[in-house]
Coordinates of C-alpha atoms in Angstrom, one line a residue:
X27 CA 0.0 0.0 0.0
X28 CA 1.1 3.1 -0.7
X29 CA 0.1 6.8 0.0
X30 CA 0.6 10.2 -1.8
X31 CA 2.4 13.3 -0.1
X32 CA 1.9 16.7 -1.2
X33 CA 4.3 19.7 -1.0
X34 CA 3.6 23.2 -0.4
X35 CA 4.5 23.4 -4.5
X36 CA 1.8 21.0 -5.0
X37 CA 3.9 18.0 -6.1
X38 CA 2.8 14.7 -5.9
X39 CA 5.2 11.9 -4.8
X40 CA 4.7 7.9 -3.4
X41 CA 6.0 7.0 -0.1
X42 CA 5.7 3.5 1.3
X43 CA 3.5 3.5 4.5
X44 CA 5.7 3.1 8.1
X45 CA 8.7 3.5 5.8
X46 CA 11.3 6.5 6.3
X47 CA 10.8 8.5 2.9
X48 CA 9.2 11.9 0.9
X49 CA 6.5 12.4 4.2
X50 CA 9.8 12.7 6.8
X51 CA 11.9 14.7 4.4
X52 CA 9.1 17.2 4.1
X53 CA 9.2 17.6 7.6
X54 CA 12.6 19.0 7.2
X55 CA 11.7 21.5 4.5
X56 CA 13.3 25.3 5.8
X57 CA 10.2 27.7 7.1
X58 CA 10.8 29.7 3.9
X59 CA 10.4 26.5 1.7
X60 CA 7.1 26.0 3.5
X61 CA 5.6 29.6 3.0
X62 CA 6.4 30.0 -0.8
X63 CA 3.8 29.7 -3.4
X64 CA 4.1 28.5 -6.7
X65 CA 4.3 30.9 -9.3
X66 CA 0.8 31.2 -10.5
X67 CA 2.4 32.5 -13.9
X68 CA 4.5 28.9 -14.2
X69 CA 1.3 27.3 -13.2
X70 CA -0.6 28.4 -16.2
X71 CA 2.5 28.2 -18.7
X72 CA 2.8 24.3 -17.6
X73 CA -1.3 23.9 -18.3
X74 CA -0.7 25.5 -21.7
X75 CA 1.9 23.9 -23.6
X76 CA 0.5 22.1 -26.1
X77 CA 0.8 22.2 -30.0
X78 CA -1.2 25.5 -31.4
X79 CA -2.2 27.4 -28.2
X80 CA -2.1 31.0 -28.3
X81 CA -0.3 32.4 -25.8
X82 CA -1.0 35.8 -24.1
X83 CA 0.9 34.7 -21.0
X84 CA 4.6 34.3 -22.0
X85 CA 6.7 37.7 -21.6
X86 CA 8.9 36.4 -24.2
X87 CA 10.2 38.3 -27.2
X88 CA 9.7 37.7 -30.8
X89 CA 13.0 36.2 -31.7
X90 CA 12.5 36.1 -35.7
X91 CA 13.7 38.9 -37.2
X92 CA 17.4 38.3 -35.1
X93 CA 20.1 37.8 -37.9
X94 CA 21.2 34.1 -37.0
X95 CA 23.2 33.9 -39.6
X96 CA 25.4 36.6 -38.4
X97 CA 25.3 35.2 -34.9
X98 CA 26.3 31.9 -36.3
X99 CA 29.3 33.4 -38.0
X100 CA 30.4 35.4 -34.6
X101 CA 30.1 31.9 -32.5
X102 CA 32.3 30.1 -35.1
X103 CA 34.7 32.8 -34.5
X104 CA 34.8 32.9 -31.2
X105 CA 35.1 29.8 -30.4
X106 CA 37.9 29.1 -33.2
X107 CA 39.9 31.7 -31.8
X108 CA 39.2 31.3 -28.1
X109 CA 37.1 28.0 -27.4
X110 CA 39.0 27.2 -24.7
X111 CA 38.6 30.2 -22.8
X112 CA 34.8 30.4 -23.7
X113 CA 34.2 26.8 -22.2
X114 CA 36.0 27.8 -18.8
X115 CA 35.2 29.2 -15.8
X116 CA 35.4 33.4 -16.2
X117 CA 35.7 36.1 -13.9
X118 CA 32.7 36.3 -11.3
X119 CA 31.9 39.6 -12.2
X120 CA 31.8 39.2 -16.3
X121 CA 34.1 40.1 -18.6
X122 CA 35.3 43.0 -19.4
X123 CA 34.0 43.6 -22.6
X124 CA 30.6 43.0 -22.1
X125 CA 30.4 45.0 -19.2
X126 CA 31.8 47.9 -20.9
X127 CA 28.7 47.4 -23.4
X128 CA 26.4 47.6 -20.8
X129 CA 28.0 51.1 -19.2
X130 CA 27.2 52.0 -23.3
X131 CA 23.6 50.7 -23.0
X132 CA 23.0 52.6 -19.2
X133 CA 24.5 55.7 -20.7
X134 CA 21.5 55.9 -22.7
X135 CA 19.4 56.5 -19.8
X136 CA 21.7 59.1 -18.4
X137 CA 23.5 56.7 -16.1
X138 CA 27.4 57.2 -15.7
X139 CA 29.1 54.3 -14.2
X140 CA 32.2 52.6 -14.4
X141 CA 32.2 49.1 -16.2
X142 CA 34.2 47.5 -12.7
X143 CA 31.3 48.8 -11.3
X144 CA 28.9 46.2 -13.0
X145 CA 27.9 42.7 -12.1
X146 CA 26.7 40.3 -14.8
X147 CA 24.4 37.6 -13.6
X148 CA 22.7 34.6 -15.1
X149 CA 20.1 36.7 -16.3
X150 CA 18.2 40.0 -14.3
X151 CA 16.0 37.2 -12.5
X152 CA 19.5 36.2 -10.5
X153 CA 20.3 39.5 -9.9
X154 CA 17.6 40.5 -7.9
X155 CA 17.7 37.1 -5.7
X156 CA 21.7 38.4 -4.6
X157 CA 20.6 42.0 -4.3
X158 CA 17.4 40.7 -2.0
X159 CA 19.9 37.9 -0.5
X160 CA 22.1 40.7 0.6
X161 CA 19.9 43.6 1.8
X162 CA 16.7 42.0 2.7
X163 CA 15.5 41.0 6.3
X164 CA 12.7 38.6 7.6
X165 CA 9.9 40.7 8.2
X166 CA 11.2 43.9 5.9
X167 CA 8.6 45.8 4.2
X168 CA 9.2 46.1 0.0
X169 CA 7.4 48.5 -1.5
X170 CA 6.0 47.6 -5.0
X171 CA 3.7 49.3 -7.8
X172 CA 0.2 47.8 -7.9
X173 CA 0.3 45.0 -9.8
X174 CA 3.8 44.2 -10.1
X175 CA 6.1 41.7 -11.7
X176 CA 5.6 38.1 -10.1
X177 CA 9.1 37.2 -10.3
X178 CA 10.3 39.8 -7.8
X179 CA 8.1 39.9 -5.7
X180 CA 8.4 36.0 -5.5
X181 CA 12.3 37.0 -4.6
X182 CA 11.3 39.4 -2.2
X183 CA 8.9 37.3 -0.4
X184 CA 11.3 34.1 -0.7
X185 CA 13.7 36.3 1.8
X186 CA 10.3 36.6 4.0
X187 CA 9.8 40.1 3.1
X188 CA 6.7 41.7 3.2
X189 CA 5.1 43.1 -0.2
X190 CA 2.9 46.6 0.4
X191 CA 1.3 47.4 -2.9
X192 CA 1.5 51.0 -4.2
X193 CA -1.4 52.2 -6.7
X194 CA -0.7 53.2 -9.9
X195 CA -2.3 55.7 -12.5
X196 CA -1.3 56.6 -16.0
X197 CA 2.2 58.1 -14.8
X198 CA 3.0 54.8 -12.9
X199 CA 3.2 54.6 -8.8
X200 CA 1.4 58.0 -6.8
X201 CA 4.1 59.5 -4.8
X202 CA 1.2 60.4 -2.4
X203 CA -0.1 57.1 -1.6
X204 CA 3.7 55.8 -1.6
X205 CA 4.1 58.7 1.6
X206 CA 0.9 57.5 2.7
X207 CA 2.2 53.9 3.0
X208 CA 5.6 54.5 4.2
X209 CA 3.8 56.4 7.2
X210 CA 1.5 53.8 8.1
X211 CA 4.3 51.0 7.7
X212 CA 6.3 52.9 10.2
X213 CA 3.3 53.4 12.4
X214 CA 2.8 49.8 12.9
X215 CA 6.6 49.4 13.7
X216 CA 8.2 47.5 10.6
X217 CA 10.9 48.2 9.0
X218 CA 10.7 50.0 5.7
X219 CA 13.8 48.6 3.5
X220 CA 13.2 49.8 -0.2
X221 CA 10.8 50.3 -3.0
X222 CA 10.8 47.8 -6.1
X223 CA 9.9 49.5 -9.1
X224 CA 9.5 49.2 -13.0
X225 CA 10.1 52.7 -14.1
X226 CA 9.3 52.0 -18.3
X227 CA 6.9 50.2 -19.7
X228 CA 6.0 48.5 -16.3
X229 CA 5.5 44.5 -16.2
X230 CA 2.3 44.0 -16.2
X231 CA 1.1 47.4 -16.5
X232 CA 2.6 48.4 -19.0
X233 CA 2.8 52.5 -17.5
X234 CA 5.7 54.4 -17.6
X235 CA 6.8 56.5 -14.0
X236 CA 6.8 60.0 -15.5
X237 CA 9.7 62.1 -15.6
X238 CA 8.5 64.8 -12.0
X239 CA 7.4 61.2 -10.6
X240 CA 11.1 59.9 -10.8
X241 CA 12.3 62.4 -8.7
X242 CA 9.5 63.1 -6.2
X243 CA 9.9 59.0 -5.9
X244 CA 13.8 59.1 -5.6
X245 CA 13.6 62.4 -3.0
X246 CA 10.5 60.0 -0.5
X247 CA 13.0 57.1 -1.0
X248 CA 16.0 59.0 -0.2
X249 CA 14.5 61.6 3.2
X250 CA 12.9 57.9 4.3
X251 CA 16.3 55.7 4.0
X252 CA 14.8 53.5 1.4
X253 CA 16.7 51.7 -1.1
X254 CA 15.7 52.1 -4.6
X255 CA 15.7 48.6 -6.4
X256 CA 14.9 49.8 -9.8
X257 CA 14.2 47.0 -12.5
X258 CA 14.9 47.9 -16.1
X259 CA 14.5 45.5 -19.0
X260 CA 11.9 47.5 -21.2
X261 CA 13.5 50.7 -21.3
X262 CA 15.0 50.7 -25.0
X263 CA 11.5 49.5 -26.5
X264 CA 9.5 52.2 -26.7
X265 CA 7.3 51.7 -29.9
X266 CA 9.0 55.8 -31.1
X267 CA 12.3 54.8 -29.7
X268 CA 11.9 57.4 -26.9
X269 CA 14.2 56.5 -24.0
X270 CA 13.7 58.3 -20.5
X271 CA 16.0 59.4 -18.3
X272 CA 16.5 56.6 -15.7
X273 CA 15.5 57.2 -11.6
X274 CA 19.3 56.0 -10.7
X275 CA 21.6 59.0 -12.3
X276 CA 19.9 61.9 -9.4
X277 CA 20.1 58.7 -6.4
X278 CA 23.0 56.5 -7.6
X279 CA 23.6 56.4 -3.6
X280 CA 20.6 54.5 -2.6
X281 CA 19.7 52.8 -6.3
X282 CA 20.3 48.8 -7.2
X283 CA 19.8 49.0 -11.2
X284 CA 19.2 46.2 -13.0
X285 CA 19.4 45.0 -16.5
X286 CA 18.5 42.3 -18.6
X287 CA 19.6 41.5 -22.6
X288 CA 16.5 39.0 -22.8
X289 CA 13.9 41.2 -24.3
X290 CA 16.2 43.3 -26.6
X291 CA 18.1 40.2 -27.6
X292 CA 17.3 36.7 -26.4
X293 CA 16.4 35.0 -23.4
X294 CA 18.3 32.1 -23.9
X295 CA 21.7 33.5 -23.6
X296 CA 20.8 33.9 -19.9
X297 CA 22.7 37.0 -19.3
X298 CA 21.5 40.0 -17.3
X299 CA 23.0 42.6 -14.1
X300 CA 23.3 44.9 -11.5
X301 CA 24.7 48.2 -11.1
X302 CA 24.6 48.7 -6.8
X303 CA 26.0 51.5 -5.1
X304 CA 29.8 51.8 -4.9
X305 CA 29.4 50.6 -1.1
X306 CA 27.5 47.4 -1.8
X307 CA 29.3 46.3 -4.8
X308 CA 31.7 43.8 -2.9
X309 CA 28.7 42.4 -1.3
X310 CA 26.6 41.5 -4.3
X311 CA 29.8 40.0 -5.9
X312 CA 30.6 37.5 -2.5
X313 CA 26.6 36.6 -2.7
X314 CA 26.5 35.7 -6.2
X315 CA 29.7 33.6 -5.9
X316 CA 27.9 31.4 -3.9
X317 CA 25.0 30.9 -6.1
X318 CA 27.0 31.0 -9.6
X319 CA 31.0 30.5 -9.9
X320 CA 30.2 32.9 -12.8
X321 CA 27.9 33.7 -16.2
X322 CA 28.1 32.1 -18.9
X323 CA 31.6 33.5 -20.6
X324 CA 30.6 32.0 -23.8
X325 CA 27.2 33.8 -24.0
X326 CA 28.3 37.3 -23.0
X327 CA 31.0 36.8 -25.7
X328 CA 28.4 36.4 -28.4
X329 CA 26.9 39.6 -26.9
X330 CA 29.6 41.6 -27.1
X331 CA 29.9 40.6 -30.4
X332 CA 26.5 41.6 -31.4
X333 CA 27.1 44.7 -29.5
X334 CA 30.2 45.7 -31.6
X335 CA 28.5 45.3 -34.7
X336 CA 26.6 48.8 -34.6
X337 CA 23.8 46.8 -36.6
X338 CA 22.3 45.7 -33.4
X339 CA 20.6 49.5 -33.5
X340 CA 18.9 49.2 -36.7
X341 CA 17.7 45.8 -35.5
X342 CA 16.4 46.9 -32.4
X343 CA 14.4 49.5 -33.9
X344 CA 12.9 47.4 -36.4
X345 CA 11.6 45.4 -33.1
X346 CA 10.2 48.4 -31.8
X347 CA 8.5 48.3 -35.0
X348 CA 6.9 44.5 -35.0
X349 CA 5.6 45.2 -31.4
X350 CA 4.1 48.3 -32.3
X351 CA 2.4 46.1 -35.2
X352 CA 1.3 43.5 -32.9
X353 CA -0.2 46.2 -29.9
X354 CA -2.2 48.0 -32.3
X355 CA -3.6 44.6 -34.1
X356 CA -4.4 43.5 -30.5
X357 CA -6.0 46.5 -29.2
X358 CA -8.1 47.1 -32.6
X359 CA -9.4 43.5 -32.0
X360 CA -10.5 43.8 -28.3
X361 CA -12.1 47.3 -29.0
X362 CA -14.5 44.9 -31.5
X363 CA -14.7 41.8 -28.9
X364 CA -14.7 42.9 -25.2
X365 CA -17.6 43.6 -23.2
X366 CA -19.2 46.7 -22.5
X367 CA -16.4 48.3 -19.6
X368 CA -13.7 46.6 -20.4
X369 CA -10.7 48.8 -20.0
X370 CA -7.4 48.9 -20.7
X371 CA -4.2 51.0 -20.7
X372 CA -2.1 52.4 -23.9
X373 CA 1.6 51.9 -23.5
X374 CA 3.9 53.6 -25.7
X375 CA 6.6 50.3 -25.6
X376 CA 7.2 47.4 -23.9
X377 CA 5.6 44.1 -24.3
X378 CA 2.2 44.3 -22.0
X379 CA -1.4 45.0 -22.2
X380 CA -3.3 45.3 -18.6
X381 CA -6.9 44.9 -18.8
X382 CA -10.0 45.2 -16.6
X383 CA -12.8 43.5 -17.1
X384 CA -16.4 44.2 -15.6
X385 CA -16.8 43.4 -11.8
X386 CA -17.8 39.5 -11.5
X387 CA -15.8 38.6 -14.5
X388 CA -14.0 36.3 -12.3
X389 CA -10.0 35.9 -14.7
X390 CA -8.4 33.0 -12.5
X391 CA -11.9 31.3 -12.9
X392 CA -11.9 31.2 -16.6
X393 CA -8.2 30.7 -17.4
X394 CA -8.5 26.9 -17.5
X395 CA -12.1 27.5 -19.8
X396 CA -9.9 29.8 -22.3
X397 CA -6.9 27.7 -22.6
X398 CA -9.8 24.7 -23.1
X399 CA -10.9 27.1 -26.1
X400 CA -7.2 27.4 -27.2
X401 CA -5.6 30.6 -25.5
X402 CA -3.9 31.6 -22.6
X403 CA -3.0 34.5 -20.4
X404 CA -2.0 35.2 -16.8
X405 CA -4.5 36.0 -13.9
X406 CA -4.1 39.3 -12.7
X407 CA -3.8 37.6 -9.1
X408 CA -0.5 36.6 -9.9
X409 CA 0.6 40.2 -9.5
X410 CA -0.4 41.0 -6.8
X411 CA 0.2 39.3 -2.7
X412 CA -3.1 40.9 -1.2
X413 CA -5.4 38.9 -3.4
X414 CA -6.1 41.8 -5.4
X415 CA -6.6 41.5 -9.7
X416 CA -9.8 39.3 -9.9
X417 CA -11.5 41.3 -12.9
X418 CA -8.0 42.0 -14.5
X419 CA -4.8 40.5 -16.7
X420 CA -2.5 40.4 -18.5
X421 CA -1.6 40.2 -22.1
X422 CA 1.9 40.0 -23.4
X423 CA 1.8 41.0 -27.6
X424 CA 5.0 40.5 -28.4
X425 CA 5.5 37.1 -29.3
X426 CA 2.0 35.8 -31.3
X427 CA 1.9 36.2 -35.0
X428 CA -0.7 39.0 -36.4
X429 CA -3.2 36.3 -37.0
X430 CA -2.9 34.5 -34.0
X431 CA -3.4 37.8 -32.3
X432 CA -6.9 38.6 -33.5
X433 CA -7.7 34.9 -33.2
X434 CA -7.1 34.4 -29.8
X435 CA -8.3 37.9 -28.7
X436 CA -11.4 37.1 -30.5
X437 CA -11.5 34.0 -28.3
X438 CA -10.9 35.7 -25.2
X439 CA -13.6 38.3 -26.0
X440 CA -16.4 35.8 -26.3
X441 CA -15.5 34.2 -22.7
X442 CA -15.4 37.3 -21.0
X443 CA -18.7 38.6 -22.6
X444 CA -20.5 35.2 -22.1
X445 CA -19.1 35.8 -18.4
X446 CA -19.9 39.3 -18.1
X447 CA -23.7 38.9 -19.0
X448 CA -23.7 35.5 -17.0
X449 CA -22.5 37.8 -13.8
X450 CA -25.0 40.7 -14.9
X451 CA -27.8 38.3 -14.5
X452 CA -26.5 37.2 -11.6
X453 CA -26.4 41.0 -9.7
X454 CA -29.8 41.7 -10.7
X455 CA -31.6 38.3 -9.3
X456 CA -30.0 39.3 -5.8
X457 CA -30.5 42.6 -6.3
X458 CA -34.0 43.6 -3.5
X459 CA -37.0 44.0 -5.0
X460 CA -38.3 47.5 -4.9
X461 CA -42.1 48.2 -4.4

């Protein structure tokens, strides 16, 4: 006989009854193992992959118009002229080269640092677990826009922080209600340790934190002895090639920047990093020693050999362009198929759509009735820790052909209407009668 033991990650494994096994080793699981959730984002990107689903849900870019060929020919060279040395261990802190592309890249933003200055990581996702790893408590209060990106606050709450959600409007987080909560937070006697933002083209809202935002942000952050942890992967994919002036040039003291090359070049390459302030720098490098002997050396050298080829700009841009396609197919589709107050927002880059639905249009519900009918998305729930984003999701353009695009929008749109009226119907039976 045997019975079945499930994990606070909802796995599924045999152990023999009265027999030493899964059941005793769960019982040895850290307190931190035992409190994480699973990602509600992997949860729906496991029940979706199947041949021909549309996918809404994957913040992936479009990866067709990169010029393999070119690519191919820079590999062959590097590794005919330096295999050995791109199959070895590297430096911890990435090689030279590439980092001195990236101090390129930040200058764009009006950032000014010095390449010894920046840590490369196995991708931005890694970054932010050494930078949290390093400056984040149990019980530490992290500020974060409302929604936010599921991945960091997953590694904020995986270092037992607590999340506070700020509300957002058109010009990204309110200052005001970001006062409002740092007051109440030191009211009830935590500790406030820094604010998580994404300042352009904001994962999943796709906003971007105005420009007189960034600094009334930076100056509460700064008089309240926050850090700033300010995540940056979107910010050279504005759909007009407009790139804004990052938060971390005016509060370089109190700012951990990170980067990412997976949406402007590929994801798997795995390369991202951090720029900390000067004092923290030897910390972030001892912490990610002892979660990567280094990245990748072979990958960042195919970087910085895309990077020297000045190509990579015109390239780029004509990405700005395909998304720009896809957002406006997308959004001239759901104006035709959504139901009556259905909302969404307008971003001007980036790869996300938020929308609101009517109230009762229950997302997390249908997701599993939608991928059913051949599409997918993400819940907004999975943005948020409070149990906030019923009515709401997300929809990620970029990486859907036109055609699929209208397709699976068209899909989406009759679920949510049949749901709509279905909840309409519902409010007015329980509505009193009125005599």
């Amino acid at each position: 006989m045997s019975i079945s033991v499930e994990s606070s990650a909802g796995a599924t494994a045999p152990a023999a009854a009265g027999a030493a096994g899964p059941s005793s080793a769960l019982q040895l699981l850290a307190d931190r193992a035992l409190a994480a959730r699973p990602s509600e984002v992997r949860k729906v990107f496991r029940a979706a992959q199947r041949p021909g689903i549309i996918s809404f849900a994957n913040g992936a870019p479009y990866l067709g118009a990169l010029p393999f060929d070119r690519i191919a020919e820079a590999a062959q060279r590097i590794l005919v002229e330096s295999g050995q040395h791109s199959f070895q261990y590297g430096a911890s802190d990435g090689i030279p080269e590439l980092r001195g592309h990236i101090t390129a890249l930040m200058a764009l933003e009006g950032i000014t640092a010095d390449p010894t200055q920046v840590l490369v990581t196995s991708g931005s996702q890694q970054a932010l677990d050494v930078a949290a790893r390093v400056l984040v408590n149990p019980g530490d209060v992290i500020f974060a826009e409302a929604p936010s990106y599921a991945g960091g606050m997953a590694v904020f709450t995986s270092y037992e922080a607590e999340i506070v959600h700020v509300p957002m409007d058109a010009d990204g987080l309110i200052p005001a209600e970001l006062e409002r909560l740092i007051g109440e937070v030191r009211a009830a006697g935590k500790t406030a340790k820094g604010l998580y933002t994404i300042p352009n083209f904001q994962n999943p809202g796709g906003v971007n934190l105005s420009a007189e935002r960034r600094l009334q942000v930076g100056e509460l952050c700064r008089s309240n002895d926050l850090l700033i942890f300010e995540d940056n992967p979107y910010g050279l994919l504005g759909f007009d090639g407009e790139t804004m002036r990052a938060i971390q040039p005016e509060f370089e003291d109190i700012t951990v920047y990170f980067g990412s090359f997976s949406k402007m070049i590929a994801p798997g390459l795995r390369v991202g990093w951090v720029l900390p302030p000067a004092s923290l720098y030897g910390h972030l490098v001892n912490a990610s020693e002892t979660s990567q002997l280094n990245p990748s050396v072979f990958s960042q050298q195919l970087i910085s050999a895309y990077l020297d080829d000045l190509s990579w700009e015109s390239k780029l841009s004509e990405y700005r362009g395909i998304y720009k396609e896809k957002f406006e197919a997308l959004v001239e589709t759901l104006e035709e198929v959504m139901p009556a107050g259905t909302t969404w927002n307008r971003p001007t880059g980036g790869f996300y759509l938020w929308v609101k639905l009517p109230e009762g249009v229950d997302t997390e519900a249908l997701v599993y009735e939608c991928i059913e009918r051949g599409v997918v998305y993400v819940p907004g729930t999975a943005f948020y820790t409070d149990g906030s984003g019923r009515s709401e999701l997300r929809m990620s353009f970029c990486l859907p052909p036109l055609e699929d695009i209208r397709k699976g929008a068209t899909i989406l749109g009759e679920v949510f209407t049949s749901a709509a009226a279905a909840a309409s119907s519902a409010s007015a039976q329980a509505a009193p009668t009125k005599y």
